[in-house]
Amino acid sequence: MAKNDLRKEQALAYHAKGRPGKIEVIPTKKAKTQRDLALAYSPGVAEPCLEIAKNIEHVYKYTAKGNLVAVISNGTAVLGLGDIGPEAGKPVMEGKGVLFKIFADIDVFDIEVNEKDPEKFVEIVKALEPTFGGINLEDIKAPECFYIEKELRRQMNIPVMHDDQHGTAIISAAALINALEIQKKKIDRVKFVVNGAGAAAMACVLLYQELGAKPANFLMFDRLGVLSRSRADIDEMKYAFANATRELSLAEAMKGADVFIGLSAGNTVTAEMVKSMARNPIVFAMANPDPEISWEAATGARKDLIMATGRSDYPNQVNNVLGFPYIFRGALDVRARVINTEMKLAAVKALAQLAKMPVPEMVNLAYNQEKMVFGSDYIIPKPLDPRLLTAVAPAVARAAMDSGVAQRRIEDWEQYSRELDKRLGVDNQVLRAMGTKARSAPKRIVFAEGENLKILKAAQIVLDEGIGFPQLIGDKKEIETIAAENSIDISGMVIFDPRSEEMIEKRQEYGALFFKKRARKGYTKEEAHKLMKERNHFGCMMVEQGDADCMLAGLTKKYDEAIRPALQIIGTEPGVNRVAGMYLVMTKKGPLFLADTTVNFNPTVEELAEIVLLTAKEVKAFNLTPRIAMLSYSNFGSSKSPEATLVSRARALVKEKMPDLIVDGELQANIALNNGLLQEIYPFSDLVGQQVNTLIFPNLASGNIAYNILLEIGSTDAVGPIVMGLKKPVHLLQLGSTVSNIVNMAMIAVIDAQSKTRPTVENDRKTKRLLKRKTD
């Protein structure tokens, strides 16, 4: 190959984003050398430019267009706030972009257009077609939104969807299918009352019609009252649903109705109206933030009711995030020209079917449910369900292909599903699940270093986000001064100063208890009482005595100094001989647990086996299946050194105690993390075909060194150190922890407390006052 031809091929390969007929995860291109820059820009960039000029379809091969969506608004109907302008609507558009990325790995530019004239707006958006693979219209008022979407769909050759219309329609339709099935009703026979006749409401009724609903069975209301064909303002779209033959109130219309759809304003429906509905009614009160009728009022009025709202704090949330990320993912991956009715219906059916499947434990954890099952309180999937991407996107993509609007085909659907999983690292839902779980039952959390600025910032986040109720240990005046200087609101936090006169009685109580525990272990009575002035000892005693539920310490102390009070006062769980430390590291492949990285210097065979069992238990607490590699510098007996054989013997002991645990070793780290290499060289390993998510280190030095290198070089998020084996929840912070690290550890501590402590939050008077203040 000639030199110039080689450079051309290298430049084209550098810019290539995919290959025809195959969906790929697109890695970030590195550009660190002069050669990289020459390929990425001049002169190399000319080659893909020429290729696209020859064939415009190559823009999908050599640029990011195929994974780029524009979220576009003119700010005329922002949330429930109305026409507040494009600038004021920008936060919503930016937030929408975040959701696209975290749920479906779609890149987004948000574009706020200062234009209310629909024809001009269409011209502006149409001119952007060369840049984007799809257009998500957002927060555009009716009736202009109907014209804008219709024209853009007609004039553009990329998928366009006004999510305010179709997102609500798709999600509510999926919920409706399942609700009707549970209530044993047929969609073509039920009577609908719809309060609202705007963009979302019209999209809903039109999609319900596609599912079999009869337009003659609808009564619809707008701000002027019930829709009837005698009204002069009824347009063509609404005409088929304008069925009233006389003036009707909403209360009159709901008598005998089977289904109520609310897309209007809060508190417009009463319990009496719900009582007047037909047997086994369905109420979707989707106004936000206040539904047309509250969950309590509606379910209190009828026991045979199925209820859905737009709120996340009640069952059956109709949330657009269940739809738009996955609909666009499927549309982009087959380069659909439009998002048509067939694709919307495919999304509806995929969502409805997913709700009937067993719910992953991670989702139960996130929503603090023992077990969610298909029924009146679970008719649609939860937004944090990691299966949504692989359920909805392929259904939409297949419908696009079957209906003839796809410009690219997927041949291997199993491979496509695997690649979708790789886009996000499906297990990385764990942090979101942790946050939801912690907020479901917040606990009193002691922060031992209350005078530290990072601690105060983290404590405010913990309180504001409903994760827990901070209890600060330290000098009250100093804490208040630091808080005031940094605009931190500590009014909802309790401060304990162990050295103050106010704490004399508590110190005496704690000192006596500590002396009782440690009297024959080297402590005098005077020393025991003196130690209660020390913040870590005082805080651990608070947890031990039920005056707090969990504790964080160690931000300013060495690890061994910070953990000693917990071992002395709280001790280990029954049957546990030694505690251990673990880090949770978030990687692109999913969460990776590392142990023991903080406690045991050179564990024996028995101790290393116990560390494995403790770690497996902790990983299971995250509702993940532990897949454990026990690391060494050798592989399966390649070295007969004492260090290598110790790991092998520990693994054998683990398998004796827990035969079903997925664990193997001794293994080198690169072999453990490269399953293809493992299968090639050691096909007998229990880890073949498994993605390792837990690494056990043979000693403290190797574990701690590896963790810190990974953290600094890998630029990854981490949670830890998580202390394993203590009887009650005390967790330690690493020196130099960031505010984000502290908040993550607070979530861990609260979740730990939820499983280990009695429900003191509900019974403690101080906590009740905090709960009331938080609600107010």
PDB file of N, CA and C in Angstrom, residues 191-195 215-221 226-227 241-245 248 250 252-254:
ATOM      1  N   LYS A 191     -65.775   3.434  29.088  1.00  0.00           N
ATOM      2  CA  LYS A 191     -66.105   4.847  28.934  1.00  0.00           C
ATOM      3  C   LYS A 191     -65.022   5.698  29.590  1.00  0.00           C
ATOM      4  N   PHE A 192     -64.484   6.659  28.808  1.00  0.00           N
ATOM      5  CA  PHE A 192     -63.402   7.522  29.266  1.00  0.00           C
ATOM      6  C   PHE A 192     -63.928   8.915  29.597  1.00  0.00           C
ATOM      7  N   VAL A 193     -63.388   9.493  30.668  1.00  0.00           N
ATOM      8  CA  VAL A 193     -63.524  10.925  30.928  1.00  0.00           C
ATOM      9  C   VAL A 193     -62.118  11.493  30.970  1.00  0.00           C
ATOM     10  N   VAL A 194     -61.867  12.502  30.138  1.00  0.00           N
ATOM     11  CA  VAL A 194     -60.533  13.099  30.044  1.00  0.00           C
ATOM     12  C   VAL A 194     -60.628  14.562  30.432  1.00  0.00           C
ATOM     13  N   ASN A 195     -59.939  14.925  31.498  1.00  0.00           N
ATOM     14  CA  ASN A 195     -59.922  16.322  31.932  1.00  0.00           C
ATOM     15  C   ASN A 195     -58.647  16.963  31.407  1.00  0.00           C
ATOM     16  N   PRO A 215     -63.598   6.415  19.797  1.00  0.00           N
ATOM     17  CA  PRO A 215     -63.768   7.858  20.045  1.00  0.00           C
ATOM     18  C   PRO A 215     -65.130   8.209  20.616  1.00  0.00           C
ATOM     19  N   ALA A 216     -66.157   7.463  20.255  1.00  0.00           N
ATOM     20  CA  ALA A 216     -67.509   7.750  20.747  1.00  0.00           C
ATOM     21  C   ALA A 216     -67.636   7.527  22.247  1.00  0.00           C
ATOM     22  N   ASN A 217     -66.660   6.810  22.850  1.00  0.00           N
ATOM     23  CA  ASN A 217     -66.738   6.502  24.275  1.00  0.00           C
ATOM     24  C   ASN A 217     -65.999   7.518  25.143  1.00  0.00           C
ATOM     25  N   PHE A 218     -65.623   8.651  24.550  1.00  0.00           N
ATOM     26  CA  PHE A 218     -64.876   9.672  25.288  1.00  0.00           C
ATOM     27  C   PHE A 218     -65.749  10.888  25.584  1.00  0.00           C
ATOM     28  N   LEU A 219     -65.564  11.422  26.790  1.00  0.00           N
ATOM     29  CA  LEU A 219     -66.018  12.770  27.121  1.00  0.00           C
ATOM     30  C   LEU A 219     -64.787  13.548  27.563  1.00  0.00           C
ATOM     31  N   MET A 220     -64.521  14.656  26.852  1.00  0.00           N
ATOM     32  CA  MET A 220     -63.316  15.436  27.136  1.00  0.00           C
ATOM     33  C   MET A 220     -63.683  16.837  27.596  1.00  0.00           C
ATOM     34  N   PHE A 221     -62.825  17.368  28.484  1.00  0.00           N
ATOM     35  CA  PHE A 221     -63.026  18.711  29.029  1.00  0.00           C
ATOM     36  C   PHE A 221     -61.774  19.549  28.805  1.00  0.00           C
ATOM     37  N   VAL A 226     -66.971  21.020  28.743  1.00  0.00           N
ATOM     38  CA  VAL A 226     -66.995  19.770  28.002  1.00  0.00           C
ATOM     39  C   VAL A 226     -66.955  20.049  26.494  1.00  0.00           C
ATOM     40  N   LEU A 227     -66.262  19.173  25.753  1.00  0.00           N
ATOM     41  CA  LEU A 227     -66.167  19.346  24.305  1.00  0.00           C
ATOM     42  C   LEU A 227     -67.434  18.805  23.637  1.00  0.00           C
ATOM     43  N   PHE A 241     -63.753  13.405  19.267  1.00  0.00           N
ATOM     44  CA  PHE A 241     -63.865  13.158  20.704  1.00  0.00           C
ATOM     45  C   PHE A 241     -64.792  14.161  21.398  1.00  0.00           C
ATOM     46  N   ALA A 242     -65.396  15.047  20.618  1.00  0.00           N
ATOM     47  CA  ALA A 242     -66.301  16.062  21.170  1.00  0.00           C
ATOM     48  C   ALA A 242     -67.720  15.490  21.165  1.00  0.00           C
ATOM     49  N   ASN A 243     -68.025  14.674  22.148  1.00  0.00           N
ATOM     50  CA  ASN A 243     -69.239  13.857  22.108  1.00  0.00           C
ATOM     51  C   ASN A 243     -70.377  14.343  23.001  1.00  0.00           C
ATOM     52  N   ALA A 244     -70.150  15.382  23.769  1.00  0.00           N
ATOM     53  CA  ALA A 244     -71.211  15.830  24.672  1.00  0.00           C
ATOM     54  C   ALA A 244     -72.389  16.378  23.876  1.00  0.00           C
ATOM     55  N   THR A 245     -73.588  15.987  24.279  1.00  0.00           N
ATOM     56  CA  THR A 245     -74.798  16.476  23.598  1.00  0.00           C
ATOM     57  C   THR A 245     -75.473  17.607  24.371  1.00  0.00           C
ATOM     58  N   LEU A 248     -72.277  19.595  30.440  1.00  0.00           N
ATOM     59  CA  LEU A 248     -72.038  18.646  31.524  1.00  0.00           C
ATOM     60  C   LEU A 248     -70.949  19.176  32.440  1.00  0.00           C
ATOM     61  N   LEU A 250     -67.906  18.143  35.204  1.00  0.00           N
ATOM     62  CA  LEU A 250     -66.998  17.009  35.342  1.00  0.00           C
ATOM     63  C   LEU A 250     -67.612  15.945  36.251  1.00  0.00           C
ATOM     64  N   GLU A 252     -70.754  15.259  36.712  1.00  0.00           N
ATOM     65  CA  GLU A 252     -71.809  14.539  36.001  1.00  0.00           C
ATOM     66  C   GLU A 252     -71.211  13.532  35.023  1.00  0.00           C
ATOM     67  N   ALA A 253     -70.136  13.944  34.341  1.00  0.00           N
ATOM     68  CA  ALA A 253     -69.529  13.070  33.335  1.00  0.00           C
ATOM     69  C   ALA A 253     -68.926  11.816  33.957  1.00  0.00           C
ATOM     70  N   MET A 254     -68.425  11.941  35.176  1.00  0.00           N
ATOM     71  CA  MET A 254     -67.727  10.814  35.791  1.00  0.00           C
ATOM     72  C   MET A 254     -68.664   9.734  36.333  1.00  0.00           C
TER      73      MET A 254
END
